[in-house]
Amino acid sequence: MAKALDGVRILDFTHVQSGPTCTQLLAWFGADVIKVERAGAGDITREQLRDIPDVDSLYFTMLNHNKRSITLDTKSKNGKAVLEKLVRHCDVLVENFAPGALDRMGFTWERIQQLNPKMIVASIKGFGPGPYEDCKVYENVAQCAGGAASTTGFDDGPPLVTGAQIGDSGTGLHLALGIVCALYQRKSSGRGQRVQAAMQDGVLNLCRVKLRDQQRLARTKVMKEYPQYPKGKFGSAVPRAGNASGGGQPGWIIKCKGWETDPNAYLYFITQAPVWKEICNVIGKPEWITDPDYATPGARLPRLMEIFGAVEKWTMTKTKFEAMDEFNQHDIPCGPILSMEELAAEPSLRATGTIVEVDHPTRGKYLSVGNPIKLSDSPTEVRSSPLLGEHTDEVLAELGLSATEIEALRAENVI
């Protein structure tokens, strides 16, 4: 079956996580992604956090499926000539270099347009135009600068970053959408364009509910769904809210049976108004159904922690899965805290391709995250990440270079 992006060629100048997330997603949808790497070294993540000596790390393999790798010295005269051929050959160039790096290589936007007017140049930067645009950014820096850390954690503790890679992988996903949009627009315009996603912008987009709350706080001086209400104080900025829900459905993480020894024996529970009667009956508090202190959502707000405490007394007699089964019988929303160990072993995630087992030529079999987006007419086959320079000869031959020319480039250490 044909893939959604069959025929699209991606020139991949990305490294580490944000850019490779973007290009891997495009590769999963069928694009031919040609990853350009330095001879003898390649993407730095090939060697970072290795668990097997002299074998590509899981950091690299899990971000570079379905790609082809070529090695190229882009600083040499002949290397630049090959790169020009690649620019003419491809549809999209994706990069997450430090600011100005592509220009210093001699491949400015204007030069790329001369070589290929249809080329789309997609970039990930730490910050957009402004006072910090030349600063280097990593995952946790982006989380802090994008507003996530200031609103994560408990009010009596320091800001916290999240384990979800919303700065790197989150921005890569944003950039992939921008590339697909630019490809679609090119059908009518006939020309390429620049696409940019800044990590600060991507994180802020994912924190939009907190920007919503900032405006509410500025107007009302209080947010009744936050755990600081009614006894705590609100400042001028949105505070950290612990495990409170981000919307109008109050939620909290509560203990389940075995929490003393299992750090993940917890459940996320939501006191959803339409099932308040069912909640009261399940936890053995039927009197709360009609009690004016608990009967309405507004009355419950200042008593939320007391309510969660009562629910927790019940859940501590059940495993998180037993509690979830019981609540779901009454349409009470909740969810178990699942560890990476539990997710890795979950059969349903294997069945849908959300978690896949991949066979690598040197490391053997390993688990990876598969394509989270499912298309009925473009199923994803997750293939192994490439070895360094594995496809150099193959790609150069597609550019029209002869075997003799390829060997000459190798003798000059260009490839």
Short mmCIF file of C-alpha atoms in Angstrom, two decimals:
data_model
loop_
_atom_site.label_atom_id
_atom_site.label_comp_id
_atom_site.label_asym_id
_atom_site.label_seq_id
_atom_site.Cartn_x
_atom_site.Cartn_y
_atom_site.Cartn_z
CA MET A 1 0.00 0.00 0.00
CA ALA A 2 1.29 3.48 -0.87
CA LYS A 3 2.42 5.74 1.95
CA ALA A 4 1.04 9.21 2.62
CA LEU A 5 4.37 10.93 1.85
CA ASP A 6 5.64 8.65 -0.90
CA GLY A 7 7.86 10.62 -3.29
CA VAL A 8 8.79 13.34 -0.78
CA ARG A 9 12.54 13.61 -0.22
CA ILE A 10 13.81 15.06 3.05
CA LEU A 11 17.38 16.32 3.45
CA ASP A 12 17.91 15.75 7.16
CA PHE A 13 20.52 17.94 8.84
CA THR A 14 19.12 17.35 12.32
CA HIS A 15 20.71 15.88 15.40
CA VAL A 16 19.95 14.93 19.01
CA GLN A 17 16.15 14.95 19.60
CA SER A 18 13.97 17.82 18.37
CA GLY A 19 14.86 17.62 14.67
CA PRO A 20 15.14 13.82 14.50
CA THR A 21 11.66 13.55 16.06
CA CYS A 22 10.30 15.62 13.18
CA THR A 23 12.10 13.75 10.40
CA GLN A 24 11.35 10.34 11.90
CA LEU A 25 7.65 11.14 11.86
CA LEU A 26 7.90 12.14 8.19
CA ALA A 27 9.82 8.92 7.47
CA TRP A 28 7.12 6.87 9.19
CA PHE A 29 4.61 8.40 6.80
CA GLY A 30 6.70 7.34 3.82
CA ALA A 31 9.07 10.22 3.09
CA ASP A 32 12.59 9.32 1.96
CA VAL A 33 14.68 10.86 4.73
CA ILE A 34 18.39 11.22 3.94
CA LYS A 35 20.27 11.92 7.16
CA VAL A 36 23.57 13.74 6.58
CA GLU A 37 26.23 12.99 9.22
CA ARG A 38 29.90 13.61 9.86
CA ALA A 39 32.16 10.76 8.80
CA GLY A 40 33.54 8.78 11.72
CA ALA A 41 31.25 10.43 14.28
CA GLY A 42 27.73 11.09 13.09
CA ASP A 43 24.89 12.30 15.27
CA ILE A 44 26.27 12.77 18.78
CA THR A 45 23.48 10.65 20.24
CA ARG A 46 24.92 7.56 18.56
CA GLU A 47 27.35 7.39 21.49
CA GLN A 48 25.38 9.08 24.27
CA LEU A 49 23.98 6.94 27.12
CA ARG A 50 25.21 3.73 25.54
CA ASP A 51 24.14 0.51 27.20
CA ILE A 52 26.15 -1.72 24.84
CA PRO A 53 29.79 -0.79 24.05
CA ASP A 54 30.50 0.42 20.50
CA VAL A 55 26.86 0.04 19.43
CA ASP A 56 24.48 2.87 18.53
CA SER A 57 22.66 3.97 21.67
CA LEU A 58 18.94 3.62 22.25
CA TYR A 59 18.87 7.44 22.28
CA PHE A 60 19.85 7.39 18.60
CA THR A 61 18.03 4.28 17.42
CA MET A 62 14.67 5.36 18.86
CA LEU A 63 14.77 8.72 17.04
CA ASN A 64 16.04 7.69 13.62
CA HIS A 65 13.92 4.83 12.34
CA ASN A 66 13.18 4.47 8.63
CA LYS A 67 15.95 6.89 7.54
CA ARG A 68 18.96 6.54 5.26
CA SER A 69 22.36 7.76 6.49
CA ILE A 70 25.13 9.29 4.42
CA THR A 71 28.41 10.77 5.62
CA LEU A 72 29.61 14.02 4.10
CA ASP A 73 32.24 16.66 4.86
CA THR A 74 30.19 19.76 4.11
CA LYS A 75 33.17 22.06 4.73
CA SER A 76 35.19 20.75 1.79
CA LYS A 77 34.81 22.01 -1.77
CA ASN A 78 33.70 18.64 -3.13
CA GLY A 79 31.46 18.09 -0.14
CA LYS A 80 29.69 21.36 -0.83
CA ALA A 81 29.26 20.28 -4.47
CA VAL A 82 27.56 17.08 -3.31
CA LEU A 83 25.39 19.08 -0.94
CA GLU A 84 24.28 21.31 -3.81
CA LYS A 85 23.19 18.19 -5.69
CA LEU A 86 21.26 17.05 -2.63
CA VAL A 87 19.49 20.41 -2.37
CA ARG A 88 18.43 20.16 -6.02
CA HIS A 89 17.35 16.54 -5.45
CA CYS A 90 15.21 17.00 -2.31
CA ASP A 91 11.95 18.71 -1.42
CA VAL A 92 12.63 19.72 2.18
CA LEU A 93 15.75 20.58 4.17
CA VAL A 94 15.31 20.19 7.93
CA GLU A 95 17.88 21.52 10.40
CA ASN A 96 18.28 22.27 14.07
CA PHE A 97 21.75 23.79 13.95
CA ALA A 98 22.81 26.63 16.21
CA PRO A 99 21.59 30.01 14.91
CA GLY A 100 23.40 31.04 11.71
CA ALA A 101 25.16 27.71 11.13
CA LEU A 102 23.51 27.04 7.77
CA ASP A 103 24.44 30.51 6.56
CA ARG A 104 28.06 29.98 7.60
CA MET A 105 28.12 26.81 5.53
CA GLY A 106 27.30 28.97 2.51
CA PHE A 107 23.72 27.77 2.22
CA THR A 108 21.68 30.86 2.93
CA TRP A 109 17.99 30.94 2.12
CA GLU A 110 18.78 32.93 -1.02
CA ARG A 111 21.40 30.39 -2.16
CA ILE A 112 19.09 27.46 -1.54
CA GLN A 113 16.35 29.20 -3.54
CA GLN A 114 18.76 29.65 -6.44
CA LEU A 115 19.53 25.94 -6.39
CA ASN A 116 15.94 24.79 -5.90
CA PRO A 117 13.08 27.34 -5.85
CA LYS A 118 10.72 24.61 -4.61
CA MET A 119 12.84 23.74 -1.60
CA ILE A 120 11.19 24.05 1.80
CA VAL A 121 13.68 24.92 4.56
CA ALA A 122 12.43 23.92 8.00
CA SER A 123 14.26 24.94 11.16
CA ILE A 124 13.99 24.36 14.88
CA LYS A 125 15.43 27.09 17.06
CA GLY A 126 15.42 27.60 20.79
CA PHE A 127 13.78 31.02 20.63
CA GLY A 128 12.07 33.02 17.93
CA PRO A 129 13.13 36.57 17.01
CA GLY A 130 13.75 38.63 20.12
CA PRO A 131 16.27 39.13 22.91
CA TYR A 132 17.16 35.43 23.25
CA GLU A 133 17.19 34.32 19.62
CA ASP A 134 20.93 33.57 19.59
CA CYS A 135 20.87 31.48 22.78
CA LYS A 136 21.43 27.74 22.81
CA VAL A 137 18.47 25.79 24.20
CA TYR A 138 18.01 22.28 25.52
CA GLU A 139 14.90 20.41 26.66
CA ASN A 140 14.69 21.66 30.23
CA VAL A 141 15.66 25.19 29.25
CA ALA A 142 12.72 25.22 26.83
CA GLN A 143 10.36 23.92 29.52
CA CYS A 144 11.45 26.71 31.83
CA ALA A 145 11.39 29.48 29.23
CA GLY A 146 8.07 28.31 27.78
CA GLY A 147 6.12 28.51 31.04
CA ALA A 148 5.83 24.81 31.86
CA ALA A 149 8.19 24.65 34.84
CA SER A 150 6.74 27.67 36.65
CA THR A 151 3.33 25.99 36.69
CA THR A 152 4.52 22.44 37.48
CA GLY A 153 5.01 21.04 40.98
CA PHE A 154 3.49 21.87 44.32
CA ASP A 155 2.95 25.40 45.55
CA ASP A 156 5.29 24.98 48.52
CA GLY A 157 8.15 23.64 46.40
CA PRO A 158 10.40 24.73 43.54
CA PRO A 159 9.42 24.73 39.86
CA LEU A 160 9.69 21.31 38.21
CA VAL A 161 10.29 20.06 34.68
CA THR A 162 8.19 17.20 33.36
CA GLY A 163 9.41 13.83 32.11
CA ALA A 164 7.54 14.39 28.84
CA GLN A 165 9.90 15.88 26.27
CA ILE A 166 7.63 18.77 25.39
CA GLY A 167 10.54 21.02 24.42
CA ASP A 168 12.41 18.72 22.05
CA SER A 169 9.93 16.14 20.79
CA GLY A 170 7.00 18.53 21.20
CA THR A 171 8.64 21.11 18.95
CA GLY A 172 9.61 18.41 16.45
CA LEU A 173 5.95 17.45 16.13
CA HIS A 174 5.00 21.09 15.58
CA LEU A 175 7.63 21.41 12.84
CA ALA A 176 6.42 18.26 11.08
CA LEU A 177 2.95 19.78 10.78
CA GLY A 178 4.44 22.98 9.39
CA ILE A 179 6.38 21.01 6.77
CA VAL A 180 3.31 19.09 5.63
CA CYS A 181 1.39 22.38 5.36
CA ALA A 182 4.20 23.93 3.29
CA LEU A 183 4.24 20.90 0.99
CA TYR A 184 0.50 21.23 0.50
CA GLN A 185 0.72 24.96 -0.21
CA ARG A 186 3.51 24.32 -2.72
CA LYS A 187 1.00 22.47 -4.86
CA SER A 188 -0.76 25.75 -5.58
CA SER A 189 2.09 28.24 -5.21
CA GLY A 190 4.76 26.21 -6.98
CA ARG A 191 7.47 27.46 -4.63
CA GLY A 192 9.10 26.63 -1.36
CA GLN A 193 9.11 28.61 1.85
CA ARG A 194 10.78 28.78 5.23
CA VAL A 195 9.17 26.97 8.18
CA GLN A 196 10.35 27.67 11.72
CA ALA A 197 9.36 26.27 15.08
CA ALA A 198 10.91 27.73 18.22
CA MET A 199 11.11 25.51 21.29
CA GLN A 200 9.87 28.27 23.57
CA ASP A 201 6.85 28.76 21.29
CA GLY A 202 6.12 25.03 21.17
CA VAL A 203 6.19 24.66 24.94
CA LEU A 204 3.99 27.72 25.39
CA ASN A 205 1.49 26.31 22.90
CA LEU A 206 1.26 23.16 25.02
CA CYS A 207 0.80 25.34 28.12
CA ARG A 208 -2.06 27.38 26.71
CA VAL A 209 -4.41 26.51 29.58
CA LYS A 210 -2.00 28.20 31.96
CA LEU A 211 -2.03 31.35 29.83
CA ARG A 212 -5.82 31.11 30.05
CA ASP A 213 -5.53 30.92 33.83
CA GLN A 214 -3.14 33.88 33.94
CA GLN A 215 -5.80 36.09 32.39
CA ARG A 216 -8.51 34.73 34.68
CA LEU A 217 -6.29 35.36 37.70
CA ALA A 218 -5.54 38.91 36.61
CA ARG A 219 -9.27 39.62 36.47
CA THR A 220 -10.64 37.72 39.47
CA LYS A 221 -7.55 37.48 41.76
CA VAL A 222 -8.51 33.89 42.64
CA MET A 223 -8.96 30.50 40.95
CA LYS A 224 -11.36 28.33 42.87
CA GLU A 225 -10.41 25.05 41.19
CA TYR A 226 -6.78 25.35 42.39
CA PRO A 227 -5.81 23.61 45.67
CA GLN A 228 -4.76 27.00 47.13
CA TYR A 229 -8.46 27.86 47.41
CA PRO A 230 -9.92 28.78 49.85
CA LYS A 231 -7.21 28.98 52.52
CA GLY A 232 -4.14 29.79 50.44
CA LYS A 233 -3.07 33.05 48.86
CA PHE A 234 -2.77 33.85 45.16
CA GLY A 235 -0.06 36.11 43.81
CA SER A 236 0.04 37.90 40.48
CA ALA A 237 1.24 34.88 38.46
CA VAL A 238 -0.38 31.49 37.93
CA PRO A 239 0.86 29.26 40.78
CA ARG A 240 1.90 25.66 40.77
CA ALA A 241 -1.15 23.47 41.29
CA GLY A 242 0.19 20.05 42.24
CA ASN A 243 -1.92 17.37 40.59
CA ALA A 244 -5.01 19.50 40.14
CA SER A 245 -6.81 19.21 36.83
CA GLY A 246 -6.20 21.88 34.22
CA GLY A 247 -9.90 22.38 33.58
CA GLY A 248 -13.24 22.56 35.28
CA GLN A 249 -13.20 18.91 36.39
CA PRO A 250 -11.34 18.75 39.73
CA GLY A 251 -8.86 15.89 39.90
CA TRP A 252 -6.07 14.58 42.11
CA ILE A 253 -3.65 11.66 42.40
CA ILE A 254 -4.57 9.32 45.23
CA LYS A 255 -2.98 6.26 46.84
CA CYS A 256 -4.02 2.71 46.09
CA LYS A 257 -3.31 -0.61 47.76
CA GLY A 258 0.41 -1.32 47.88
CA TRP A 259 1.55 2.30 47.73
CA GLU A 260 3.94 1.72 50.64
CA THR A 261 6.23 -0.40 48.46
CA ASP A 262 5.14 0.39 44.91
CA PRO A 263 5.95 3.99 43.85
CA ASN A 264 3.33 3.78 41.11
CA ALA A 265 0.41 2.35 43.11
CA TYR A 266 -1.65 5.48 42.50
CA LEU A 267 -4.73 6.52 40.55
CA TYR A 268 -5.77 9.81 39.01
CA PHE A 269 -9.33 10.50 40.08
CA ILE A 270 -11.77 13.17 38.84
CA THR A 271 -14.79 14.33 40.82
CA GLN A 272 -16.90 14.84 37.72
CA ALA A 273 -20.21 16.56 38.53
CA PRO A 274 -22.54 14.34 36.42
CA VAL A 275 -21.44 11.21 38.35
CA TRP A 276 -21.28 12.74 41.83
CA LYS A 277 -24.08 10.47 43.05
CA GLU A 278 -22.23 7.39 41.80
CA ILE A 279 -18.98 8.56 43.44
CA CYS A 280 -20.69 8.95 46.79
CA ASN A 281 -22.27 5.51 46.60
CA VAL A 282 -19.04 3.75 45.60
CA ILE A 283 -16.92 5.26 48.38
CA GLY A 284 -19.61 4.81 51.02
CA LYS A 285 -20.66 8.43 51.45
CA PRO A 286 -24.31 8.42 50.26
CA GLU A 287 -25.15 11.26 52.66
CA TRP A 288 -23.02 13.62 50.55
CA ILE A 289 -25.47 13.32 47.66
CA THR A 290 -27.97 15.65 49.34
CA ASP A 291 -25.78 17.40 51.92
CA PRO A 292 -25.73 21.10 50.88
CA ASP A 293 -22.01 21.26 51.71
CA TYR A 294 -21.29 18.67 49.00
CA ALA A 295 -24.30 18.45 46.70
CA THR A 296 -23.19 21.05 44.13
CA PRO A 297 -19.85 21.64 42.36
CA GLY A 298 -19.57 25.11 43.88
CA ALA A 299 -20.11 23.80 47.39
CA ARG A 300 -17.51 21.09 46.86
CA LEU A 301 -14.70 23.39 45.70
CA PRO A 302 -13.50 24.48 49.16
CA ARG A 303 -13.75 20.86 50.34
CA LEU A 304 -11.94 19.12 47.50
CA MET A 305 -8.99 17.86 49.57
CA GLU A 306 -11.40 16.40 52.13
CA ILE A 307 -13.29 14.67 49.29
CA PHE A 308 -10.11 13.29 47.76
CA GLY A 309 -9.10 12.05 51.20
CA ALA A 310 -12.35 10.13 51.52
CA VAL A 311 -11.94 8.64 48.06
CA GLU A 312 -8.37 7.68 48.94
CA LYS A 313 -9.50 5.75 52.03
CA TRP A 314 -11.55 3.60 49.65
CA THR A 315 -8.89 3.25 46.93
CA MET A 316 -6.25 2.21 49.47
CA THR A 317 -8.24 -1.02 49.88
CA LYS A 318 -7.98 -1.73 46.13
CA THR A 319 -5.20 -2.05 43.61
CA LYS A 320 -5.17 0.73 41.04
CA PHE A 321 -6.62 -1.66 38.46
CA GLU A 322 -9.35 -2.91 40.79
CA ALA A 323 -10.30 0.66 41.65
CA MET A 324 -10.33 1.65 37.99
CA ASP A 325 -12.56 -1.31 37.10
CA GLU A 326 -15.03 -0.39 39.82
CA PHE A 327 -15.12 3.31 38.92
CA ASN A 328 -15.49 2.59 35.20
CA GLN A 329 -18.58 0.49 35.86
CA HIS A 330 -20.19 3.76 36.95
CA ASP A 331 -18.59 5.97 34.28
CA ILE A 332 -16.46 7.70 36.90
CA PRO A 333 -13.35 9.08 35.13
CA CYS A 334 -10.00 7.91 36.47
CA GLY A 335 -6.71 6.48 35.27
CA PRO A 336 -3.92 4.35 36.75
CA ILE A 337 -0.40 5.72 37.11
CA LEU A 338 1.39 3.43 34.66
CA SER A 339 5.15 2.96 34.87
CA MET A 340 7.42 2.58 31.86
CA GLU A 341 7.79 -1.08 32.87
CA GLU A 342 4.03 -1.59 32.75
CA LEU A 343 3.65 0.29 29.46
CA ALA A 344 6.42 -1.74 27.84
CA ALA A 345 4.57 -4.95 28.71
CA GLU A 346 1.07 -3.78 27.74
CA PRO A 347 -0.26 -6.10 24.96
CA SER A 348 -2.75 -3.58 23.56
CA LEU A 349 0.02 -1.06 22.87
CA ARG A 350 1.98 -3.74 21.02
CA ALA A 351 -1.13 -4.66 19.03
CA THR A 352 -1.70 -1.08 17.83
CA GLY A 353 1.96 -0.41 17.01
CA THR A 354 2.28 2.24 19.68
CA ILE A 355 5.12 0.16 21.13
CA VAL A 356 7.13 -1.88 18.65
CA GLU A 357 9.97 -4.36 18.78
CA VAL A 358 12.69 -3.49 16.29
CA ASP A 359 15.60 -5.64 15.14
CA HIS A 360 18.85 -3.67 14.85
CA PRO A 361 21.82 -5.15 12.92
CA THR A 362 24.31 -4.71 15.79
CA ARG A 363 22.29 -4.25 18.99
CA GLY A 364 19.65 -6.90 18.27
CA LYS A 365 16.01 -6.53 19.32
CA TYR A 366 14.85 -3.54 21.32
CA LEU A 367 11.61 -1.76 22.14
CA SER A 368 10.72 1.62 20.73
CA VAL A 369 7.76 3.94 20.53
CA GLY A 370 5.94 3.57 17.23
CA ASN A 371 3.96 6.10 15.25
CA PRO A 372 1.34 7.65 17.57
CA ILE A 373 -0.71 8.81 14.56
CA LYS A 374 -2.61 6.08 12.72
CA LEU A 375 -3.72 6.46 9.09
CA SER A 376 -6.00 3.75 7.72
CA ASP A 377 -4.54 3.97 4.21
CA SER A 378 -0.92 4.53 5.26
CA PRO A 379 0.04 2.01 7.94
CA THR A 380 3.44 2.56 9.52
CA GLU A 381 6.18 -0.03 9.34
CA VAL A 382 8.92 0.85 11.83
CA ARG A 383 12.33 -0.10 10.43
CA SER A 384 15.71 -0.01 12.13
CA SER A 385 17.73 3.19 12.33
CA PRO A 386 20.63 3.30 9.82
CA LEU A 387 24.24 2.55 10.62
CA LEU A 388 26.55 5.51 10.16
CA GLY A 389 26.98 6.15 6.42
CA GLU A 390 25.11 2.95 5.55
CA HIS A 391 23.47 4.47 2.47
CA THR A 392 26.20 6.84 1.25
CA ASP A 393 27.00 5.00 -1.97
CA GLU A 394 23.34 4.33 -2.68
CA VAL A 395 22.30 7.98 -2.34
CA LEU A 396 25.26 9.35 -4.28
CA ALA A 397 24.49 6.96 -7.13
CA GLU A 398 20.93 8.31 -7.17
CA LEU A 399 22.44 11.79 -7.56
CA GLY A 400 24.18 10.61 -10.72
CA LEU A 401 27.70 10.03 -9.39
CA SER A 402 29.60 7.12 -10.87
CA ALA A 403 31.33 4.45 -8.82
CA THR A 404 34.67 6.03 -9.74
CA GLU A 405 33.54 9.46 -8.53
CA ILE A 406 32.25 7.99 -5.28
CA GLU A 407 35.55 6.23 -4.63
CA ALA A 408 37.41 9.46 -5.33
CA LEU A 409 35.31 11.26 -2.74
CA ARG A 410 36.05 8.50 -0.26
CA ALA A 411 39.78 8.75 -0.94
CA GLU A 412 39.59 12.48 -0.20
CA ASN A 413 37.71 11.77 3.08
CA VAL A 414 34.72 13.77 1.79
CA ILE A 415 32.41 10.82 2.57
#
